Short mmCIF file of N, CA, C and O in Angstrom, two decimals:
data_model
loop_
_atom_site.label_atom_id
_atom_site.label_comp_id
_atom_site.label_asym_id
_atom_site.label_seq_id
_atom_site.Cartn_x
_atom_site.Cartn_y
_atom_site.Cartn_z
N UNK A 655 -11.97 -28.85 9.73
CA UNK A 655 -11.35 -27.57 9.47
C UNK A 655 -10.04 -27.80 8.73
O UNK A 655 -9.27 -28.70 9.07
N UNK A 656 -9.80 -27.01 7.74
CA UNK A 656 -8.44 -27.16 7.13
C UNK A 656 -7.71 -26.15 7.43
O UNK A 656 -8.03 -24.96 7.45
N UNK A 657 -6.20 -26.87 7.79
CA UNK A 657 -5.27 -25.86 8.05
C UNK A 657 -4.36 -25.79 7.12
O UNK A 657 -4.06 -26.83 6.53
N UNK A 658 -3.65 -24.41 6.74
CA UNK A 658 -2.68 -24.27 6.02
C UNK A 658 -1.33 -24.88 6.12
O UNK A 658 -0.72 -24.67 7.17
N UNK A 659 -0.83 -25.50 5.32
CA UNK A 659 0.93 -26.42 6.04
C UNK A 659 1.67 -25.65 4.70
O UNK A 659 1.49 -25.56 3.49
N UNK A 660 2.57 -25.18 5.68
CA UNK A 660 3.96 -25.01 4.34
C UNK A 660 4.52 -26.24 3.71
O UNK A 660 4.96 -27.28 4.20
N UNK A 661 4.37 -25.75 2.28
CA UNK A 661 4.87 -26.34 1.09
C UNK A 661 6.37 -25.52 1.05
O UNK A 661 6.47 -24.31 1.25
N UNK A 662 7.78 -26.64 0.70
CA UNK A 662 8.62 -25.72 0.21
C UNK A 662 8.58 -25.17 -1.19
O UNK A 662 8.43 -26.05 -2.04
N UNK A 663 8.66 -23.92 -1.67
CA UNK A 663 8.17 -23.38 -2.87
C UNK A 663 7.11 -23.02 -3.70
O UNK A 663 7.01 -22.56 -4.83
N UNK A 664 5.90 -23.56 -2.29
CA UNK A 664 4.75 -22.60 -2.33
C UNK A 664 4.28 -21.25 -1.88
O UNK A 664 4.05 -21.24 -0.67
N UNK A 665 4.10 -20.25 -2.41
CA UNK A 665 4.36 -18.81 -2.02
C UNK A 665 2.88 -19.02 -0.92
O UNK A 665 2.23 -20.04 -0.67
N UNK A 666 2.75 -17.86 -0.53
CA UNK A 666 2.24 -17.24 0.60
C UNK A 666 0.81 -16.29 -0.52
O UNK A 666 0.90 -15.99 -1.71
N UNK A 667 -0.25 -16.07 0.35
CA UNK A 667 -0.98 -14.81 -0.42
C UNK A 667 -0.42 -13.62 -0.35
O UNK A 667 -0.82 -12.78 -1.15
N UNK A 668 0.76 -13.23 0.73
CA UNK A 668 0.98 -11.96 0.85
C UNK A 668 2.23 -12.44 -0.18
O UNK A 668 2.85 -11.51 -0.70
N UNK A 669 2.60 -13.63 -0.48
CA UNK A 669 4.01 -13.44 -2.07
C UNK A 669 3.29 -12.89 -2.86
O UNK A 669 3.62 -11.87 -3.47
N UNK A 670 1.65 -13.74 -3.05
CA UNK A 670 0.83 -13.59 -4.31
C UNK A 670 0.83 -11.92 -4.60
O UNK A 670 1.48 -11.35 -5.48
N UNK A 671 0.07 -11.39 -3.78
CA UNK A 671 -0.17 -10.08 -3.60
C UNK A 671 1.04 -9.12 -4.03
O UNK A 671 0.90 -8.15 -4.79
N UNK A 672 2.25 -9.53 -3.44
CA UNK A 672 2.99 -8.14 -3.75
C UNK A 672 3.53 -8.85 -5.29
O UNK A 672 3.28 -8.05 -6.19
N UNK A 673 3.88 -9.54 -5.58
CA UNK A 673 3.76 -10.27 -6.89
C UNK A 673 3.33 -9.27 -7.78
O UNK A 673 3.97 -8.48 -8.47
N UNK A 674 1.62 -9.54 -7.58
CA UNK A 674 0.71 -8.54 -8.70
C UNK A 674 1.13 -7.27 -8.38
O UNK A 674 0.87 -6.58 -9.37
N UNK A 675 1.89 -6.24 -7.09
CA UNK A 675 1.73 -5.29 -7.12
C UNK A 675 3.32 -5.11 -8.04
O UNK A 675 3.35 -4.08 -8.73
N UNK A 676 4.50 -5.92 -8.10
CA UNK A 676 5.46 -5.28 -8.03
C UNK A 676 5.45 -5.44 -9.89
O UNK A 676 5.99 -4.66 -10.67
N UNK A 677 4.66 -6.71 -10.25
CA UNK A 677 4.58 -7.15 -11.84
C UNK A 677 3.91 -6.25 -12.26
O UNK A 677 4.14 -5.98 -13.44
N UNK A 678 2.82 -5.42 -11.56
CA UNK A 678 2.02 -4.29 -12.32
C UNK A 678 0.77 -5.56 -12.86
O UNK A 678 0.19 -5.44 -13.94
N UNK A 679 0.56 -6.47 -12.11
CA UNK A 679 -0.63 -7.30 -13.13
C UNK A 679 -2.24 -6.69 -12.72
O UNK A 679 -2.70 -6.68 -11.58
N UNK A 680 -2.99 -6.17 -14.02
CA UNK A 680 -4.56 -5.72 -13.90
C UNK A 680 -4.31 -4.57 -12.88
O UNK A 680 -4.87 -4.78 -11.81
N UNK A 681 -3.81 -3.72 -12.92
CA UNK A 681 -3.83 -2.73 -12.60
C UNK A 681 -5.09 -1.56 -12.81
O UNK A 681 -5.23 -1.25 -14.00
N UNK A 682 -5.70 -1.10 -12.18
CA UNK A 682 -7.10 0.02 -12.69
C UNK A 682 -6.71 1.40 -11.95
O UNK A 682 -7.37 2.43 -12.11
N UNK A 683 -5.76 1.34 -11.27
CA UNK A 683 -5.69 2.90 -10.70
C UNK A 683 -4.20 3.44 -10.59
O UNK A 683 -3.33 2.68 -10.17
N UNK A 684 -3.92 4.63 -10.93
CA UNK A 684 -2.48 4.87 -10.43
C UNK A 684 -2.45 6.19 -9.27
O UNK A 684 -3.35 7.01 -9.10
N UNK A 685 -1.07 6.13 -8.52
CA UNK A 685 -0.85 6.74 -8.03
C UNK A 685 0.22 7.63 -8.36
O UNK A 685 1.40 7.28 -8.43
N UNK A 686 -0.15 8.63 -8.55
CA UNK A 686 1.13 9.89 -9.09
C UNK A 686 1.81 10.77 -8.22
O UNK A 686 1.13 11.58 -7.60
N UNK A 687 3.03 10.75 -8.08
CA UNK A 687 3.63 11.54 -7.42
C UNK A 687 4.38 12.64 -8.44
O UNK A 687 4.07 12.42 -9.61
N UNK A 688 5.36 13.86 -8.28
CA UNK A 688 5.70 14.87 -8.98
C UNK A 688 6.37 13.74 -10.22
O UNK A 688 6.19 14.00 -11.41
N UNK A 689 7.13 12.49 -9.79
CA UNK A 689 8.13 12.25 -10.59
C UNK A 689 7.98 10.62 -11.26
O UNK A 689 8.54 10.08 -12.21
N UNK A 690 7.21 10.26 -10.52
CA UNK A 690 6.90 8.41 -10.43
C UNK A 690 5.27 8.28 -10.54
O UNK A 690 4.41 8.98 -10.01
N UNK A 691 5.14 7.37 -11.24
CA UNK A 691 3.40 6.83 -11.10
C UNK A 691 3.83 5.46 -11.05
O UNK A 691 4.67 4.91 -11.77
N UNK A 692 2.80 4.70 -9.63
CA UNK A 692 2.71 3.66 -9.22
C UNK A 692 1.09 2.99 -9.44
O UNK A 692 0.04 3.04 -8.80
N UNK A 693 1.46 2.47 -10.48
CA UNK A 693 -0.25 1.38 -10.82
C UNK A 693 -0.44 0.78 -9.55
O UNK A 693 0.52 0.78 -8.78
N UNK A 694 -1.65 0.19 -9.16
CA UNK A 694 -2.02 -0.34 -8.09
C UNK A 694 -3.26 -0.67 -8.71
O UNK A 694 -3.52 -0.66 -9.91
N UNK A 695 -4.05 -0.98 -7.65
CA UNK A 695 -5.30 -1.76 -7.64
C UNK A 695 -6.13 -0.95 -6.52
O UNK A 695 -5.89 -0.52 -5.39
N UNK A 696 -7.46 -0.95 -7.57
CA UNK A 696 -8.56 -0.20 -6.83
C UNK A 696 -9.04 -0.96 -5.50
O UNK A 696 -9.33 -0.17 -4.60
N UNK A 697 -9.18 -2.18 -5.21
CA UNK A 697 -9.60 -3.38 -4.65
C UNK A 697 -8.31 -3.32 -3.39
O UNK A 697 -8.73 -3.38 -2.23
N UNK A 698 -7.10 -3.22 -3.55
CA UNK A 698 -6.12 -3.48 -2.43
C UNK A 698 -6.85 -2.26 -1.67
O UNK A 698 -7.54 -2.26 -0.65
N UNK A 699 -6.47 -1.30 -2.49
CA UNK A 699 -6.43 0.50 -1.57
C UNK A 699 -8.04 0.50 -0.89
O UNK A 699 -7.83 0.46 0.32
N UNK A 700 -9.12 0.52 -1.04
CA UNK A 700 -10.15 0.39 -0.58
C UNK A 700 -10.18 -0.60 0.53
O UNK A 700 -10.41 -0.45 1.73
N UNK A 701 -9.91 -1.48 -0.08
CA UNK A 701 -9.62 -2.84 1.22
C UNK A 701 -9.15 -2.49 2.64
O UNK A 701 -9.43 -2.99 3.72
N UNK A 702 -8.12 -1.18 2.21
CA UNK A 702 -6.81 -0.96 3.08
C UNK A 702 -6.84 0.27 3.76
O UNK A 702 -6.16 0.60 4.73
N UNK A 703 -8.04 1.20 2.93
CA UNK A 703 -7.36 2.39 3.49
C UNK A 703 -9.34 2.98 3.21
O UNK A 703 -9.85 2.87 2.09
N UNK A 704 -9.97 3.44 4.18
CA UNK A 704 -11.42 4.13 4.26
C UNK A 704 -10.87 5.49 3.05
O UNK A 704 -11.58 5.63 2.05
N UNK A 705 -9.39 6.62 3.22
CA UNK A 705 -9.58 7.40 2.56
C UNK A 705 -9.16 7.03 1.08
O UNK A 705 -9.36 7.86 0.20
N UNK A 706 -8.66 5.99 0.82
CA UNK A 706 -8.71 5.86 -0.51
C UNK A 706 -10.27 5.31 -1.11
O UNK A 706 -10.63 5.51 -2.26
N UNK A 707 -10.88 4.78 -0.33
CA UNK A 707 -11.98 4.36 -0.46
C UNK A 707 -13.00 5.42 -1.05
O UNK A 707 -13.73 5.58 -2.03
N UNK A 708 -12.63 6.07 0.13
CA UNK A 708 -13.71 7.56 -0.38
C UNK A 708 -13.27 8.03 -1.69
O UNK A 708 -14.15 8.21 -2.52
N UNK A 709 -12.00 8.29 -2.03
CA UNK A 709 -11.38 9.26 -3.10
C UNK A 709 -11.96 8.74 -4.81
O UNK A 709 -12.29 9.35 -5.83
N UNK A 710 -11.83 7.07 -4.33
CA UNK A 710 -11.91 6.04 -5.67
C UNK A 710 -13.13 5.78 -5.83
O UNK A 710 -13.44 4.81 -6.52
N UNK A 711 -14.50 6.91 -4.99
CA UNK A 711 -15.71 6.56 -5.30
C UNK A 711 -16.27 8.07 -5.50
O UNK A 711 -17.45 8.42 -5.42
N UNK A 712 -14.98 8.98 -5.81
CA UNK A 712 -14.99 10.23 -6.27
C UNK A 712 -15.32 9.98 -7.95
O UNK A 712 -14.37 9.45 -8.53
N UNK A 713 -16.69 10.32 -8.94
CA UNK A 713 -16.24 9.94 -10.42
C UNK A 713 -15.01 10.95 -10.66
O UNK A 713 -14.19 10.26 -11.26
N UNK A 714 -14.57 12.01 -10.52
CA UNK A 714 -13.29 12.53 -11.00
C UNK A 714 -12.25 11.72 -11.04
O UNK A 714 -11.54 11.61 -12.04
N UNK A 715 -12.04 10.98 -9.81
CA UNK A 715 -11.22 10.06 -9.92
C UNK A 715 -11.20 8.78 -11.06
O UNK A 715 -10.19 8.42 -11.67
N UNK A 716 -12.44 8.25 -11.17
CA UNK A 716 -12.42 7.24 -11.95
C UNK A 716 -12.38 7.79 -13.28
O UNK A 716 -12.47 6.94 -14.17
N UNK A 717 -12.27 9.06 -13.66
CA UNK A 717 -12.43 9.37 -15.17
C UNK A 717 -10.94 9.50 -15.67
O UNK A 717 -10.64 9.18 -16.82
N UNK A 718 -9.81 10.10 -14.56
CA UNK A 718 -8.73 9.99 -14.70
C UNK A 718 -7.87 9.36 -14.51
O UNK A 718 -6.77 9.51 -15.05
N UNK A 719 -8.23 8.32 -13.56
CA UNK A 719 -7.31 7.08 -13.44
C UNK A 719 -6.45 6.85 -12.26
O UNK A 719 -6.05 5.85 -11.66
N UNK A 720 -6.28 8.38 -12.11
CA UNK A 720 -4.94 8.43 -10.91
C UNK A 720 -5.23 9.39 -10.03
O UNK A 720 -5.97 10.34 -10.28
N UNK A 721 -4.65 9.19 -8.96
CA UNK A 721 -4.79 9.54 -7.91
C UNK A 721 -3.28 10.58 -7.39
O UNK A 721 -2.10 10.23 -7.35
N UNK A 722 -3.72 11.52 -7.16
CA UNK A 722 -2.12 12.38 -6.98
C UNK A 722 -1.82 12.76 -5.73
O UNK A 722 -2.54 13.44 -4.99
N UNK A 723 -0.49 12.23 -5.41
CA UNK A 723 0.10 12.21 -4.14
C UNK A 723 0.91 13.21 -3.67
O UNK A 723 2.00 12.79 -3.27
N UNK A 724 0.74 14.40 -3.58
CA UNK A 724 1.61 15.75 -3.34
C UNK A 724 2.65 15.99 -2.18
O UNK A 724 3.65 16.71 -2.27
N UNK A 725 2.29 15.35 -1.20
CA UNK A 725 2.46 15.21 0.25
C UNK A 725 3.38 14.09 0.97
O UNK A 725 3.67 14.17 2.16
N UNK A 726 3.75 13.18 0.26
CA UNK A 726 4.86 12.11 -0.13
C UNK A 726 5.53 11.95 -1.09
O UNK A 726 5.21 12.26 -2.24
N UNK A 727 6.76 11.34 -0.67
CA UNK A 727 7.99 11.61 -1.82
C UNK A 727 7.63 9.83 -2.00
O UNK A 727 6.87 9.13 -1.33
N UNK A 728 8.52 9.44 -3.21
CA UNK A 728 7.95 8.08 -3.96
C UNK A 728 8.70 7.03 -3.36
O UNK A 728 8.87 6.08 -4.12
N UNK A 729 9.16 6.92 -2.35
CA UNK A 729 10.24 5.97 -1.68
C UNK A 729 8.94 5.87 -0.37
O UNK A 729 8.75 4.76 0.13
N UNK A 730 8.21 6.91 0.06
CA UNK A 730 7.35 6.72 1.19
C UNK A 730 6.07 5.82 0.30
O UNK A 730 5.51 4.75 0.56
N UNK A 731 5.91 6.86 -0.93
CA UNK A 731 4.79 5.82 -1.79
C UNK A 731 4.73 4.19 -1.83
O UNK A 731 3.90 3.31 -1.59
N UNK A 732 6.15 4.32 -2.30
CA UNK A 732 5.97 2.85 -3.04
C UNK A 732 6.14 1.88 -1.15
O UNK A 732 5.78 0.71 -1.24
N UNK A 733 6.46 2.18 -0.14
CA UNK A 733 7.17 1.60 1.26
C UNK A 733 5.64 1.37 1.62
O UNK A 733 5.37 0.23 1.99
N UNK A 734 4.29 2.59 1.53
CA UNK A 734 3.46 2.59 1.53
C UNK A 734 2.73 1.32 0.81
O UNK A 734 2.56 0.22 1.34
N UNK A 735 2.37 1.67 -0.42
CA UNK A 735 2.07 0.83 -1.06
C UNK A 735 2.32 -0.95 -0.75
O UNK A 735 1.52 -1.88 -0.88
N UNK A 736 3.56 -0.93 -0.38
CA UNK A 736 4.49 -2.77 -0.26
C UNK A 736 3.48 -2.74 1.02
O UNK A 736 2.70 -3.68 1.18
N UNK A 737 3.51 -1.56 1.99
CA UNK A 737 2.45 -2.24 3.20
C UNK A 737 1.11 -2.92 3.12
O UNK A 737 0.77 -3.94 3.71
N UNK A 738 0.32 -2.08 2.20
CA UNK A 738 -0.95 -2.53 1.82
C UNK A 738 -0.86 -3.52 1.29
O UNK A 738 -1.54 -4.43 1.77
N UNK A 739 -0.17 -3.76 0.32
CA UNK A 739 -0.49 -5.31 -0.18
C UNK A 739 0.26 -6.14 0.86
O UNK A 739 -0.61 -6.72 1.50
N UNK A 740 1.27 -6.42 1.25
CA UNK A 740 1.64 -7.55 2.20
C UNK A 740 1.67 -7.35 4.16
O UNK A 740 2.11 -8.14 5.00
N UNK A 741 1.13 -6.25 4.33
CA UNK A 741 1.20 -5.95 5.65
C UNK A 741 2.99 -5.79 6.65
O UNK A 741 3.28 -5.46 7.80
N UNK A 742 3.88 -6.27 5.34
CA UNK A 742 5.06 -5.56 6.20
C UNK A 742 6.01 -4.14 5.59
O UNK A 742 6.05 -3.35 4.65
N UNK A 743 6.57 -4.43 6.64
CA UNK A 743 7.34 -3.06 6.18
C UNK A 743 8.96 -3.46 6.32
O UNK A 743 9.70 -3.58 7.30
N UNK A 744 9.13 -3.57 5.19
CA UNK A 744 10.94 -4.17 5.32
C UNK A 744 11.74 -3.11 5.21
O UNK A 744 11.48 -1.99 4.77
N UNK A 745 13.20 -3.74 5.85
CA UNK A 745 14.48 -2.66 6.10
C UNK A 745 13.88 -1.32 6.68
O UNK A 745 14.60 -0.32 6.67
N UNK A 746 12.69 -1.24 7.16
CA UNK A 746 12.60 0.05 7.74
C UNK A 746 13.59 0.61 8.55
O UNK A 746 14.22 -0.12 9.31
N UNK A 747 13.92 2.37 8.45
CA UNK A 747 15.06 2.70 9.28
C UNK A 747 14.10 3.81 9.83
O UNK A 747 12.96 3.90 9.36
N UNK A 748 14.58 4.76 10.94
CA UNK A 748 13.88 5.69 11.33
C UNK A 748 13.56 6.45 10.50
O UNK A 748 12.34 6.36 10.38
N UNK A 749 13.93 7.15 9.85
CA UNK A 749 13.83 8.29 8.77
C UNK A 749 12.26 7.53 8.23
O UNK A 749 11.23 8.10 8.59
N UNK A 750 12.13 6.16 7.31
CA UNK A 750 11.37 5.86 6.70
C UNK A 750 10.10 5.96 7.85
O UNK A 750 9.20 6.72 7.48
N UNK A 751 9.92 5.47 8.87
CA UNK A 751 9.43 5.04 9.66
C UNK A 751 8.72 6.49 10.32
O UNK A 751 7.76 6.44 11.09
N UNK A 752 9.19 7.42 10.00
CA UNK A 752 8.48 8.73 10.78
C UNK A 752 7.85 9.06 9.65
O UNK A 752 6.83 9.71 9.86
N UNK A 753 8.24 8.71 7.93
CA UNK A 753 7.32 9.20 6.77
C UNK A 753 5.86 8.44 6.95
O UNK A 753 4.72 8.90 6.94
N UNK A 754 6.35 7.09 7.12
CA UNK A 754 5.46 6.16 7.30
C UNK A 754 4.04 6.20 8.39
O UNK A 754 2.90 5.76 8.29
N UNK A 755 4.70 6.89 9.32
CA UNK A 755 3.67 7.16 10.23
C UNK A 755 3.00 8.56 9.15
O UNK A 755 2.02 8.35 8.44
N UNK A 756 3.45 9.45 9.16
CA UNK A 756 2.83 10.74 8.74
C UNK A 756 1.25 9.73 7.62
O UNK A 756 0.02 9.73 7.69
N UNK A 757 2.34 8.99 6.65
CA UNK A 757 1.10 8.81 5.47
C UNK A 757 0.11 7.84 6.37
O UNK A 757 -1.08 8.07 6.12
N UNK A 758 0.35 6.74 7.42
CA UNK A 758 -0.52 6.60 7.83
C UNK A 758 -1.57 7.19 8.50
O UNK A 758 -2.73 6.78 8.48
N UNK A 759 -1.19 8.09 9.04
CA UNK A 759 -2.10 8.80 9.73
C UNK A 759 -3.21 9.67 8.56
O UNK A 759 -4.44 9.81 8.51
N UNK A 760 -2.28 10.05 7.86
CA UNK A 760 -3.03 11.02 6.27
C UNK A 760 -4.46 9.93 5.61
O UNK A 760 -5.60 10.24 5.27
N UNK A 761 -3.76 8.64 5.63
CA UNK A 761 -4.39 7.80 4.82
C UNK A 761 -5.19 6.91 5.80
O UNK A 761 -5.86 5.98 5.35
N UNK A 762 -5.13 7.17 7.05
CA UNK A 762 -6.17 5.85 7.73
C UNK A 762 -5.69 4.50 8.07
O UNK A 762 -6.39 3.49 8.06
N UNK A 763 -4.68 4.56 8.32
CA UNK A 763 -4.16 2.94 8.27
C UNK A 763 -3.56 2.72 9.77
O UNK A 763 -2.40 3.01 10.04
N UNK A 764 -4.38 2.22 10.62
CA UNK A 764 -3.81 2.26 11.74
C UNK A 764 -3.26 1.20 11.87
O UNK A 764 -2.94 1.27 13.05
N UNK A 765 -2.70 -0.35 11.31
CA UNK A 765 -1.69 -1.36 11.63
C UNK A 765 -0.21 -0.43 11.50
O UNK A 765 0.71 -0.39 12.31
N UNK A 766 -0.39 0.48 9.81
CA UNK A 766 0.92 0.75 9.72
C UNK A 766 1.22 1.52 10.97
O UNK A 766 2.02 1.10 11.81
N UNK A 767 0.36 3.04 11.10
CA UNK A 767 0.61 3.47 12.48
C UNK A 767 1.30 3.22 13.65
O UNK A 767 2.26 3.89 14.05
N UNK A 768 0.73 2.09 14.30
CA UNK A 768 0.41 1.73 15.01
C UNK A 768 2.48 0.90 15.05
O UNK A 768 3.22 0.92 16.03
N UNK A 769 2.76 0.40 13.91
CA UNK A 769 4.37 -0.19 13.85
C UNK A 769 4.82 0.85 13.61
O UNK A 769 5.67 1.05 14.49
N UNK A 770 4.79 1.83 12.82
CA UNK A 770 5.76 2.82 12.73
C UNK A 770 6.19 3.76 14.62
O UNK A 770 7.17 4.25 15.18
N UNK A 771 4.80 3.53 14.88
CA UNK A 771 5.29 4.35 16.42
C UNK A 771 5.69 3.24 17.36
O UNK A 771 6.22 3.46 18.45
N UNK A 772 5.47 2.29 16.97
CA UNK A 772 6.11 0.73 17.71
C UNK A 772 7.91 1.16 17.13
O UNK A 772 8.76 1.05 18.02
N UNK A 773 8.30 1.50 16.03
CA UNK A 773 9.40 1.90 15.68
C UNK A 773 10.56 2.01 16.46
O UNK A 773 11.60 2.43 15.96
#
């Protein structure tokens, strides 16, 4: 069996991951809010979330690209988003942390849930 050993200055998959999310690399889907659009990846959000799953196997969706977020402001988006690809949630303060629950619950994600009411 092989085990993983830290290298100093070898990243992590969750560096890899938010990496591609924060570089914008191969991006196929965005997320739009009133004021911000956040590229992402069809492959994370499915992975991560059953209702994005469903939405991104909507063809409306795939003809337009993006996905529109009415119901979150873009500081919950993007806090959102950093969860799915690396599973944490940094500097969270309460304020973030009660948005955080709301979109989890909206979106299916019971780890985030599940820390935000750990909060």
């Amino acid at each position: 069996m092989w085990i993983r050993r830290e290298f100093p200055g070898t990243p992590s998959v969750l560096d890899d991951l938010k990496s591609i999310y924060l570089d914008q690399i191969f991006c196929d889907i965005t997320l739009s809010t009133q004021t911000t659009k956040f590229p992402a990846h069809k492959v994370i959000l499915c992975a991560r979330s059953d209702v994005f799953k469903s939405l991104l196997t909507n063809k409306e969706i795939e003809e337009n690209g993006s996905i529109e977020i009415e119901d979150f402001d873009d500081e919950t988006v993007h806090s959102l988003l950093m969860f799915l690809y690396t599973d944490t949630t940094e500097d969270m303060q309460w304020s973030m942390a009660n948005k955080l629950y709301k979109a989890a619950i909206y979106y299916k994600i019971h780890l985030l849930k599940w820390r935000c009411s750990a909060f």
